[in-house]
Amino acid sequence: MLGVSIILGLIGVVCILDSRILGRLNMERPLFTCTLVGLALGDLPTGLLVGASLELMSLGIVNIGAAAPPDMNMAAIITCAFAILTDATMETALALAVPIAVLGQMIGVVVRTLLANLTHVADRAIEQGRFDRAWQMHIVWGTLFYSLMYFIPIFLAVYMGTDMVQSIVSVVPAWFTDGLNLGSKFLTAYGIALLLSTMLNKELTVFFVLGFFLVGYLGLNITAIAIFAVIIAVVLSGLKFRTAAGPGALAGDGLDDYDPLEDDL
Amino acid sequence: MGEKMAVKKRSDFKKYFQFFWRSWNIQASWNYERQMNMGFLYGIAPTLDELYPDESDPVQRQHKQEAYERHMAFYNCTPQTSAFTLGLAASMEEQYALDRENFNPDTINAVKTSLMGPLSGVGDSFFQGTVRIIAFGLGISLAQQGSILGPILAIILSFIPAWFVTWYGGKLGYTMGSKYLTKLQGGGLMDQLMYVCGIVGLMVVGAMVASMVGITTPIAFESTGLVLQDVVDSILPQAISLLVTLGMLALIRRKVPTGWLLVICIVGGIVVNALGILV
């Protein structure tokens, strides 16, 4: 279990460093991390399935901005590990992992405060003319603290929690797991709605409806939708922006209420 | 000062690579006080070291110290689009070092500050709002069929635009600087890009509601043999998933706190399921 816990902790390090030093290539997302967990624990199908479900639920949660949302990325790794290592269903494992991720998020607050203090260390280093020390605060210490912020909670959760989870799972009644299953579908709807709330504006609502009906009635898959969407968008933007007289004519086109996401974290 | 420099200059490729790599890692020390300040300093440090190589010279040392202090100011931007700002700031620092009399160094931070808002807005909605949605929409549907191509495809589709924007952003910022930005904004190219992204993103999300939520009802009337789900399917398949999603959207619009919504989802799921209304 020690080795397994260390490997999962290291997957956590990959997850956090994706947005720290790789500009956020989305390797932090559940779909990718759960696949890694599945590979590491020798159960790829479960990893893929859990990853796809958790990805859907957290689609609308983006870890940008100063406000700290529940850390679904951390929860995903722990959930997937519990789902593979114990008899827990994905939904039960998720319910057990979320409290840990909330705790992990609190550690995140501490780390970001600590790094604010490192800023002062860097300020003083510059005053003393120790220039290299100033940027080392960023690339060495920043990277290290963020890595630990994910490694430690995941390691502890898997190392100490797996047996406990196993004993809890054996007494959970069926109505509870069925209910959690529906709850996870609600969470998926919530995740998509959260996404919609940042994207939707009056002018473009019709395209959301179009995407829904193309799948609902015609049963097309997402790849087909994406391809048609690009074609429609290119054609329409060609029409729209060619007829516009100039930059001034763009003012009233409804993009003004486009709500860009918050700042980065 | 330029002619005194004995230290060898970086090649252009190395310069661009540093803009690229140091923009990607700009969040390594993200903190509550000045956010990406140290990240930006790390990004511009090679340029400053190159401009003021001789620390034994008190004047150069003084200039270097001022420059380092300047770039410890508050900064926050999408990493990929931030490369443009980094390239631009680097070229401005070089101009300033050449012509200290006629160049006000405050403009460097003023430009940084004025760029981070629009570049974050465009960057976040493009990378997190559009690229991610399309990449992961495709990825999820493949993963649900048990294919490892799902996550791989999602990462490749995320990587290509991120690499492209960061690499050429840094290069453009450094070589063309402020001229290019005015061109981009003035020509309506940004608006066009946002319009296309908006349409594609929303159609994919609409498709996800129909294919991935999957809420159904078990309600059936034994006396008449009527199965409610069959009726729903014959009128509009996945209508319940759509209604639940729009309901959630209404709650979000009413600013119901996230914590409450998560509780509503879990507890609501258990209760509604126990009552036999939805599955």
Coordinates of C-alpha atoms in Angstrom, one line a residue:
Chain A
M1 CA 0.0 0.0 0.0
L2 CA 2.9 2.3 0.7
G3 CA 4.2 2.0 -2.9
V4 CA 0.7 2.5 -4.3
S5 CA 0.2 5.6 -2.2
I6 CA 3.4 7.1 -3.3
I7 CA 2.6 6.5 -7.0
L8 CA -0.9 8.1 -6.6
G9 CA 0.7 11.0 -4.8
L10 CA 3.0 11.5 -7.7
I11 CA 0.1 11.4 -10.1
G12 CA -1.2 14.2 -7.9
V13 CA 2.1 16.1 -8.5
V14 CA 1.6 15.7 -12.3
C15 CA -1.9 17.0 -11.8
I16 CA -1.0 20.2 -9.9
L17 CA 2.2 20.9 -11.9
D18 CA 0.2 20.9 -15.2
S19 CA -1.3 24.3 -14.4
R20 CA 1.8 25.5 -12.4
I21 CA 4.6 24.9 -15.0
L22 CA 2.9 23.7 -18.2
G23 CA 0.5 26.6 -18.6
R24 CA -2.5 24.3 -18.0
L25 CA -2.5 21.7 -20.8
N26 CA -5.6 20.1 -19.1
M27 CA -3.5 17.2 -17.8
E28 CA -5.0 18.2 -14.4
R29 CA -8.4 17.2 -15.5
P30 CA -10.1 14.0 -14.1
L31 CA -10.3 12.4 -17.5
F32 CA -6.5 12.3 -17.8
T33 CA -5.5 11.8 -14.1
C34 CA -8.0 9.0 -13.6
T35 CA -6.7 7.3 -16.7
L36 CA -3.2 7.5 -15.1
V37 CA -4.6 6.1 -11.9
G38 CA -6.3 3.2 -13.8
L39 CA -3.0 2.4 -15.6
A40 CA -1.0 2.6 -12.3
L41 CA -3.4 0.3 -10.5
G42 CA -3.9 -2.1 -13.4
D43 CA -7.5 -1.3 -14.1
L44 CA -7.7 0.9 -17.1
P45 CA -11.4 0.4 -17.9
T46 CA -12.5 1.6 -14.4
G47 CA -10.0 4.5 -14.7
L48 CA -11.5 5.6 -18.0
L49 CA -15.1 5.2 -16.8
V50 CA -14.6 7.1 -13.5
G51 CA -12.5 9.7 -15.3
A52 CA -15.3 10.3 -17.9
S53 CA -18.0 10.6 -15.3
L54 CA -16.0 13.0 -13.0
E55 CA -14.9 15.0 -16.0
L56 CA -18.5 15.6 -16.9
M57 CA -19.4 16.7 -13.3
S58 CA -16.5 19.1 -13.1
L59 CA -16.7 20.4 -16.6
G60 CA -18.0 23.8 -15.4
I61 CA -15.6 24.1 -12.5
V62 CA -12.4 25.8 -13.7
N63 CA -9.7 26.4 -11.2
I64 CA -9.1 30.0 -12.2
G65 CA -9.7 33.1 -10.2
A66 CA -8.9 33.7 -6.6
A67 CA -12.0 32.0 -5.3
A68 CA -11.3 28.4 -4.5
P69 CA -13.9 26.0 -5.7
P70 CA -14.1 22.5 -4.3
D71 CA -10.9 20.8 -5.6
M72 CA -12.4 18.3 -8.0
N73 CA -9.0 17.6 -9.5
M74 CA -7.7 16.2 -6.2
A75 CA -11.0 14.5 -5.4
A76 CA -10.9 12.8 -8.8
I77 CA -7.6 11.1 -8.1
I78 CA -8.7 9.9 -4.7
T79 CA -12.2 8.8 -5.9
C80 CA -10.7 6.8 -8.7
A81 CA -8.2 5.1 -6.4
F82 CA -11.0 4.2 -3.9
A83 CA -13.2 2.9 -6.7
I84 CA -10.4 0.6 -7.9
L85 CA -8.9 -0.5 -4.6
T86 CA -12.2 -1.1 -2.8
D87 CA -15.7 -2.4 -3.6
A88 CA -17.1 1.1 -3.7
T89 CA -19.1 2.3 -6.7
M90 CA -17.8 5.5 -8.3
E91 CA -20.6 7.5 -6.7
T92 CA -19.9 6.2 -3.2
A93 CA -16.2 6.7 -3.7
L94 CA -16.9 10.3 -4.8
A95 CA -19.0 11.0 -1.7
L96 CA -16.1 9.8 0.5
A97 CA -13.4 11.7 -1.5
V98 CA -15.0 15.1 -1.5
P99 CA -14.4 15.9 2.2
I100 CA -10.8 15.1 1.7
A101 CA -10.6 17.4 -1.3
V102 CA -12.2 20.2 0.7
L103 CA -9.5 19.6 3.3
G104 CA -7.0 19.7 0.4
Q105 CA -8.4 23.0 -0.8
M106 CA -7.8 24.4 2.7
I107 CA -4.1 23.4 2.4
G108 CA -4.2 25.2 -0.9
V109 CA -5.2 28.4 0.8
V110 CA -2.3 28.0 3.3
V111 CA 0.2 27.3 0.5
R112 CA -0.9 30.4 -1.5
T113 CA -0.5 32.5 1.7
L114 CA 2.9 31.0 2.4
L115 CA 3.9 31.9 -1.2
A116 CA 2.8 35.5 -0.6
N117 CA 5.5 35.5 2.1
L118 CA 8.0 34.2 -0.3
T119 CA 7.3 37.3 -2.4
H120 CA 8.6 39.3 0.5
V121 CA 11.7 37.1 0.7
A122 CA 12.3 37.8 -3.0
D123 CA 11.8 41.5 -2.4
R124 CA 14.5 41.5 0.2
A125 CA 16.8 39.4 -2.0
I126 CA 16.6 42.0 -4.7
E127 CA 17.3 44.8 -2.2
Q128 CA 20.5 42.9 -1.2
G129 CA 21.4 42.3 -4.9
R130 CA 20.9 38.5 -4.7
F131 CA 19.1 38.4 -8.0
D132 CA 19.2 34.7 -8.6
R133 CA 17.6 34.0 -5.2
A134 CA 14.7 36.2 -6.2
W135 CA 13.6 34.0 -9.2
Q136 CA 14.5 30.8 -7.4
M137 CA 11.6 31.6 -5.0
H138 CA 9.4 31.2 -8.1
I139 CA 10.7 28.2 -10.0
V140 CA 12.2 26.2 -7.1
W141 CA 10.2 26.9 -4.0
G142 CA 6.9 27.7 -5.7
T143 CA 7.0 24.4 -7.6
L144 CA 8.0 22.5 -4.5
F145 CA 5.3 23.8 -2.3
Y146 CA 2.6 23.3 -4.9
S147 CA 3.8 19.7 -5.4
L148 CA 3.6 19.0 -1.7
M149 CA 0.1 20.5 -1.6
Y150 CA -1.1 17.7 -3.7
F151 CA 1.2 14.9 -2.8
I152 CA 0.6 14.9 1.0
P153 CA -3.3 14.8 1.1
I154 CA -3.5 12.2 -1.7
F155 CA -0.8 10.0 -0.1
L156 CA -2.4 10.2 3.3
A157 CA -5.9 9.6 2.0
V158 CA -4.9 6.5 0.1
Y159 CA -2.5 5.1 2.7
M160 CA -4.8 5.5 5.7
G161 CA -8.2 5.7 4.1
T162 CA -8.5 2.7 1.9
D163 CA -9.3 0.2 4.7
M164 CA -11.7 2.6 6.3
V165 CA -13.5 3.2 3.0
Q166 CA -13.7 -0.6 2.5
S167 CA -15.4 -1.0 5.9
I168 CA -17.9 1.8 5.2
V169 CA -18.8 0.5 1.8
S170 CA -19.8 -2.9 3.1
V171 CA -22.6 -1.4 5.2
V172 CA -24.0 1.2 2.8
P173 CA -27.6 0.3 1.8
A174 CA -28.7 0.0 -1.8
W175 CA -31.2 3.0 -1.7
F176 CA -28.2 5.2 -0.7
T177 CA -26.0 4.1 -3.6
D178 CA -28.9 4.4 -6.1
G179 CA -29.6 7.9 -4.8
L180 CA -26.0 8.9 -5.1
N181 CA -26.1 7.6 -8.7
L182 CA -28.9 10.0 -9.5
G183 CA -27.1 12.7 -7.5
S184 CA -24.1 12.2 -9.7
K185 CA -26.3 12.8 -12.8
F186 CA -27.6 16.0 -11.1
L187 CA -24.0 17.0 -10.6
T188 CA -23.3 16.4 -14.3
A189 CA -26.3 18.7 -15.1
Y190 CA -24.9 21.2 -12.7
G191 CA -21.4 21.0 -14.2
I192 CA -22.8 21.7 -17.7
A193 CA -25.1 24.4 -16.4
L194 CA -22.1 26.1 -14.7
L195 CA -20.4 26.1 -18.1
L196 CA -23.5 27.4 -19.8
S197 CA -23.8 30.3 -17.4
T198 CA -20.5 31.7 -18.6
M199 CA -21.1 31.0 -22.3
L200 CA -24.7 31.7 -23.0
N201 CA -26.0 35.0 -24.4
K202 CA -29.1 35.8 -26.2
E203 CA -27.7 35.8 -29.6
L204 CA -26.0 32.4 -29.4
T205 CA -28.7 30.5 -27.4
V206 CA -30.1 29.1 -30.6
F207 CA -26.8 27.2 -31.2
F208 CA -27.0 25.5 -27.8
V209 CA -30.5 24.3 -28.7
L210 CA -29.4 23.2 -32.1
G211 CA -26.6 21.1 -30.6
F212 CA -29.1 19.5 -28.2
F213 CA -31.7 18.7 -30.9
L214 CA -29.1 17.3 -33.4
V215 CA -28.2 14.7 -30.8
G216 CA -31.7 14.2 -29.3
Y217 CA -33.5 13.6 -32.6
L218 CA -30.8 12.5 -35.0
G219 CA -28.5 10.7 -32.5
L220 CA -25.3 12.3 -33.9
N221 CA -22.2 11.9 -31.8
I222 CA -20.1 14.7 -30.4
T223 CA -17.4 14.5 -33.1
A224 CA -20.0 15.0 -35.8
I225 CA -21.5 18.0 -33.8
A226 CA -18.1 19.6 -33.4
I227 CA -17.4 19.3 -37.2
F228 CA -20.8 20.7 -38.2
A229 CA -20.4 23.4 -35.5
V230 CA -17.1 24.6 -37.0
I231 CA -18.6 24.7 -40.5
I232 CA -21.7 26.6 -39.4
A233 CA -19.6 29.0 -37.3
V234 CA -17.2 29.8 -40.2
V235 CA -20.0 30.3 -42.7
L236 CA -22.0 32.6 -40.4
S237 CA -19.0 34.6 -39.2
G238 CA -18.0 35.1 -42.8
L239 CA -21.5 36.5 -43.6
K240 CA -21.7 38.5 -40.4
F241 CA -18.3 40.2 -40.5
R242 CA -18.2 40.8 -44.2
T243 CA -21.4 42.8 -44.2
A244 CA -20.2 44.8 -41.2
A245 CA -19.0 48.2 -42.4
G246 CA -16.1 48.3 -40.0
P247 CA -15.1 48.0 -36.4
G248 CA -17.8 50.5 -35.4
A249 CA -20.5 48.3 -36.8
L250 CA -19.5 45.4 -34.4
A251 CA -20.6 47.3 -31.3
G252 CA -24.2 46.0 -31.2
D253 CA -23.6 42.4 -32.1
G254 CA -24.2 41.0 -28.7
L255 CA -20.7 40.0 -27.9
D256 CA -20.5 42.8 -25.4
D257 CA -22.2 40.7 -22.8
Y258 CA -19.9 37.8 -23.4
D259 CA -18.8 37.0 -19.9
P260 CA -15.1 35.9 -20.0
L261 CA -14.0 33.7 -17.2
E262 CA -12.2 35.1 -14.2
D263 CA -8.5 35.7 -13.7
D264 CA -6.1 32.9 -13.5
L265 CA -5.0 31.1 -10.3
Chain B
M1 CA 26.0 51.1 -22.3
G2 CA 25.3 48.6 -25.1
E3 CA 28.9 48.6 -26.6
K4 CA 30.4 47.7 -23.2
M5 CA 28.7 44.4 -23.0
A6 CA 31.1 41.5 -23.0
V7 CA 28.6 38.8 -22.1
K8 CA 27.5 36.9 -25.2
K9 CA 23.9 37.5 -26.4
R10 CA 21.3 34.8 -26.4
S11 CA 20.3 33.5 -29.8
D12 CA 16.8 34.5 -31.0
F13 CA 15.7 30.9 -30.7
K14 CA 16.8 30.7 -27.1
K15 CA 15.1 34.0 -26.4
Y16 CA 11.8 32.8 -27.9
F17 CA 12.1 29.5 -26.1
Q18 CA 12.5 31.3 -22.8
F19 CA 9.4 33.5 -23.4
F20 CA 7.6 30.3 -24.2
W21 CA 8.7 28.1 -21.3
R22 CA 8.7 30.8 -18.7
S23 CA 5.1 31.8 -19.7
W24 CA 4.0 28.2 -19.2
N25 CA 5.5 28.1 -15.8
I26 CA 4.3 31.5 -14.7
Q27 CA 1.9 30.1 -12.1
A28 CA 4.5 28.1 -10.2
S29 CA 4.4 30.6 -7.4
W30 CA 0.9 31.9 -7.7
N31 CA 0.1 33.7 -4.4
Y32 CA -2.6 35.7 -2.8
E33 CA -0.7 38.9 -2.6
R34 CA 0.7 39.7 -6.0
Q35 CA -0.4 36.5 -7.9
M36 CA 2.0 35.9 -10.8
N37 CA 4.5 38.6 -9.9
M38 CA 7.5 36.3 -9.3
G39 CA 6.5 34.3 -12.4
F40 CA 6.8 37.4 -14.5
L41 CA 10.1 38.3 -12.9
Y42 CA 11.4 34.8 -13.7
G43 CA 10.3 35.3 -17.3
I44 CA 12.0 38.6 -17.8
A45 CA 15.1 37.8 -15.7
P46 CA 17.3 36.5 -18.6
T47 CA 16.6 39.7 -20.5
L48 CA 17.5 41.9 -17.5
D49 CA 20.7 39.8 -16.8
E50 CA 21.7 40.2 -20.4
L51 CA 21.1 44.0 -20.3
Y52 CA 23.0 44.6 -17.1
P53 CA 25.7 41.9 -17.0
D54 CA 28.2 43.6 -14.8
E55 CA 27.2 43.6 -11.1
S56 CA 30.6 45.0 -10.0
D57 CA 29.7 48.2 -11.8
P58 CA 27.5 50.1 -9.2
V59 CA 25.6 51.9 -11.9
Q60 CA 24.6 48.8 -13.7
R61 CA 23.9 47.1 -10.5
Q62 CA 21.6 49.9 -9.5
H63 CA 19.8 49.7 -12.9
K64 CA 19.4 46.0 -12.6
Q65 CA 18.0 46.3 -9.1
E66 CA 15.4 48.8 -10.3
A67 CA 14.4 46.6 -13.2
Y68 CA 14.0 43.5 -10.9
E69 CA 11.9 45.6 -8.5
R70 CA 9.8 46.8 -11.3
H71 CA 8.8 43.3 -12.4
M72 CA 7.9 42.2 -8.9
A73 CA 4.6 44.2 -9.3
F74 CA 1.2 42.5 -9.3
Y75 CA 0.6 40.5 -12.4
N76 CA -2.0 38.0 -13.5
C77 CA -2.8 36.7 -17.0
T78 CA -3.6 33.5 -18.8
P79 CA -0.2 31.8 -19.2
Q80 CA -0.5 31.2 -22.9
T81 CA -1.5 34.7 -23.9
S82 CA 0.9 36.1 -21.3
A83 CA 3.9 35.2 -23.6
F84 CA 2.8 38.1 -25.8
T85 CA 3.2 40.5 -22.8
L86 CA 6.5 39.0 -21.8
G87 CA 7.9 39.4 -25.3
L88 CA 6.7 43.0 -25.5
A89 CA 8.0 43.9 -22.0
A90 CA 11.4 42.3 -22.9
S91 CA 11.6 44.5 -26.0
M92 CA 10.7 47.5 -24.0
E93 CA 13.3 46.8 -21.4
E94 CA 15.9 46.6 -24.2
Q95 CA 14.8 49.9 -25.6
Y96 CA 14.9 51.5 -22.2
A97 CA 18.4 50.2 -21.6
L98 CA 19.6 51.8 -24.9
D99 CA 17.9 55.1 -24.3
R100 CA 17.4 55.8 -20.7
E101 CA 16.9 59.5 -21.2
N102 CA 13.8 59.5 -23.4
F103 CA 12.1 56.4 -22.1
N104 CA 9.9 56.4 -19.1
P105 CA 10.2 53.0 -17.4
D106 CA 6.7 53.4 -15.9
T107 CA 5.3 52.7 -19.3
I108 CA 6.6 49.1 -19.1
N109 CA 4.4 48.3 -16.1
A110 CA 1.6 50.4 -17.5
V111 CA 1.6 48.2 -20.7
K112 CA 1.7 45.0 -18.7
T113 CA -1.2 46.1 -16.5
S114 CA -3.3 47.2 -19.5
L115 CA -2.7 44.0 -21.4
M116 CA -3.4 41.5 -18.6
G117 CA -7.2 42.2 -18.5
P118 CA -8.0 41.8 -22.2
L119 CA -5.5 39.0 -22.7
S120 CA -6.9 37.0 -19.7
G121 CA -10.4 37.5 -21.0
V122 CA -9.6 36.3 -24.5
G123 CA -7.2 33.6 -23.2
D124 CA -9.5 32.1 -20.6
S125 CA -12.5 32.0 -22.8
F126 CA -10.6 30.5 -25.7
F127 CA -8.6 27.9 -23.8
Q128 CA -10.9 27.0 -20.9
G129 CA -14.2 27.9 -22.6
T130 CA -13.7 26.6 -26.1
V131 CA -10.7 24.4 -26.6
R132 CA -11.2 22.5 -23.4
I133 CA -14.9 21.9 -24.0
I134 CA -14.3 20.6 -27.5
A135 CA -11.3 18.5 -26.6
F136 CA -12.9 17.0 -23.5
G137 CA -16.3 16.6 -25.1
L138 CA -14.7 14.3 -27.7
G139 CA -12.5 12.8 -25.1
I140 CA -15.3 11.9 -22.7
S141 CA -17.4 10.3 -25.4
L142 CA -14.4 8.1 -26.5
A143 CA -13.5 7.2 -22.9
Q144 CA -17.1 6.2 -22.2
Q145 CA -16.7 3.6 -24.9
G146 CA -13.7 2.4 -23.1
S147 CA -11.1 3.8 -25.4
I148 CA -7.8 5.2 -24.1
L149 CA -7.8 7.4 -27.2
G150 CA -10.3 9.6 -25.3
P151 CA -7.8 11.2 -22.8
I152 CA -5.0 11.1 -25.3
L153 CA -7.0 13.0 -27.9
A154 CA -8.2 15.5 -25.3
I155 CA -4.6 16.3 -24.3
I156 CA -3.3 16.5 -27.9
L157 CA -6.2 18.9 -28.8
S158 CA -5.4 21.0 -25.7
F159 CA -1.7 21.0 -26.4
I160 CA -1.6 22.2 -30.0
P161 CA -3.4 25.6 -29.6
A162 CA -1.6 26.2 -26.3
W163 CA 1.8 25.6 -27.9
F164 CA 0.9 27.7 -30.9
V165 CA -0.4 30.7 -29.1
T166 CA 2.4 30.7 -26.5
W167 CA 5.2 30.3 -29.0
Y168 CA 4.0 32.8 -31.6
G169 CA 2.6 35.1 -28.9
G170 CA 6.0 35.6 -27.4
K171 CA 7.7 36.0 -30.7
L172 CA 5.1 38.5 -31.9
G173 CA 5.2 40.5 -28.7
Y174 CA 8.9 40.8 -29.0
T175 CA 9.2 41.6 -32.7
M176 CA 6.1 43.5 -33.5
G177 CA 5.1 44.7 -30.1
S178 CA 2.3 47.1 -29.6
K179 CA 1.7 47.7 -33.3
Y180 CA 0.3 44.2 -33.7
L181 CA -2.1 44.4 -30.8
T182 CA -3.8 47.5 -32.2
K183 CA -4.1 45.8 -35.5
L184 CA -5.7 42.8 -33.9
Q185 CA -8.2 44.8 -31.8
G186 CA -9.0 47.3 -34.6
G187 CA -9.6 44.8 -37.3
G188 CA -12.4 43.0 -35.4
L189 CA -10.4 39.8 -35.7
M190 CA -10.8 39.2 -31.9
D191 CA -14.6 39.6 -32.2
Q192 CA -14.8 37.2 -35.1
L193 CA -12.7 34.6 -33.2
M194 CA -15.0 35.0 -30.1
Y195 CA -18.1 34.6 -32.3
V196 CA -16.8 31.4 -33.9
C197 CA -15.7 30.0 -30.5
G198 CA -19.0 30.9 -29.0
I199 CA -21.0 29.0 -31.6
V200 CA -18.8 25.8 -31.6
G201 CA -18.6 25.8 -27.8
L202 CA -22.4 26.1 -27.3
M203 CA -23.3 23.4 -29.9
V204 CA -20.9 21.0 -28.2
V205 CA -22.4 21.7 -24.8
G206 CA -25.9 21.3 -26.2
A207 CA -24.8 17.9 -27.6
M208 CA -23.4 17.0 -24.2
V209 CA -26.7 17.7 -22.4
A210 CA -28.4 15.3 -24.8
S211 CA -25.8 12.5 -24.7
M212 CA -24.2 12.6 -21.3
V213 CA -26.6 13.6 -18.5
G214 CA -29.0 10.7 -19.0
I215 CA -31.7 11.3 -16.4
T216 CA -34.8 9.2 -17.0
T217 CA -38.0 8.5 -15.1
P218 CA -39.2 5.1 -13.9
I219 CA -42.8 6.3 -13.5
A220 CA -45.3 3.9 -15.1
F221 CA -49.1 3.4 -14.7
E222 CA -49.8 -0.2 -14.4
S223 CA -53.5 0.2 -15.0
T224 CA -53.1 1.7 -18.4
G225 CA -49.7 0.2 -19.2
L226 CA -48.4 3.7 -19.8
V227 CA -44.6 4.1 -19.4
L228 CA -43.9 7.8 -19.0
Q229 CA -40.3 7.6 -20.3
D230 CA -41.6 6.1 -23.6
V231 CA -43.9 9.1 -24.0
V232 CA -41.1 11.5 -23.3
D233 CA -38.8 9.8 -25.8
S234 CA -41.5 9.9 -28.5
I235 CA -41.9 13.7 -28.1
L236 CA -38.4 14.9 -27.3
P237 CA -35.6 12.4 -26.3
Q238 CA -33.6 13.5 -23.3
A239 CA -36.1 16.2 -22.4
I240 CA -35.7 15.5 -18.7
S241 CA -31.9 16.0 -18.8
L242 CA -32.5 19.3 -20.6
L243 CA -35.0 20.4 -18.0
V244 CA -32.7 19.5 -15.1
T245 CA -29.8 21.3 -16.7
L246 CA -31.8 24.4 -17.3
G247 CA -33.1 24.2 -13.7
M248 CA -29.5 24.2 -12.5
L249 CA -28.7 27.1 -14.7
A250 CA -31.6 29.1 -13.2
L251 CA -30.3 28.3 -9.7
I252 CA -26.8 29.4 -10.7
R253 CA -28.2 32.6 -12.2
R254 CA -30.0 33.3 -8.9
K255 CA -26.6 33.2 -7.3
V256 CA -27.3 30.2 -5.1
P257 CA -23.9 29.4 -3.5
T258 CA -21.9 26.5 -4.9
G259 CA -21.9 24.7 -1.6
W260 CA -25.7 24.7 -1.4
L261 CA -26.0 23.5 -5.0
L262 CA -23.7 20.5 -4.3
V263 CA -25.9 19.6 -1.3
I264 CA -29.0 20.0 -3.4
C265 CA -27.6 17.6 -6.0
I266 CA -26.6 14.9 -3.6
V267 CA -29.5 15.1 -1.1
G268 CA -31.9 15.8 -4.0
G269 CA -30.6 12.8 -5.8
I270 CA -31.2 10.5 -2.8
V271 CA -34.7 11.8 -2.1
V272 CA -36.0 12.0 -5.7
N273 CA -34.6 8.5 -6.3
A274 CA -36.2 7.1 -3.2
L275 CA -39.5 8.6 -4.2
G276 CA -39.3 6.8 -7.5
I277 CA -39.6 9.9 -9.6
L278 CA -36.3 9.9 -11.5
V279 CA -33.5 7.5 -12.1

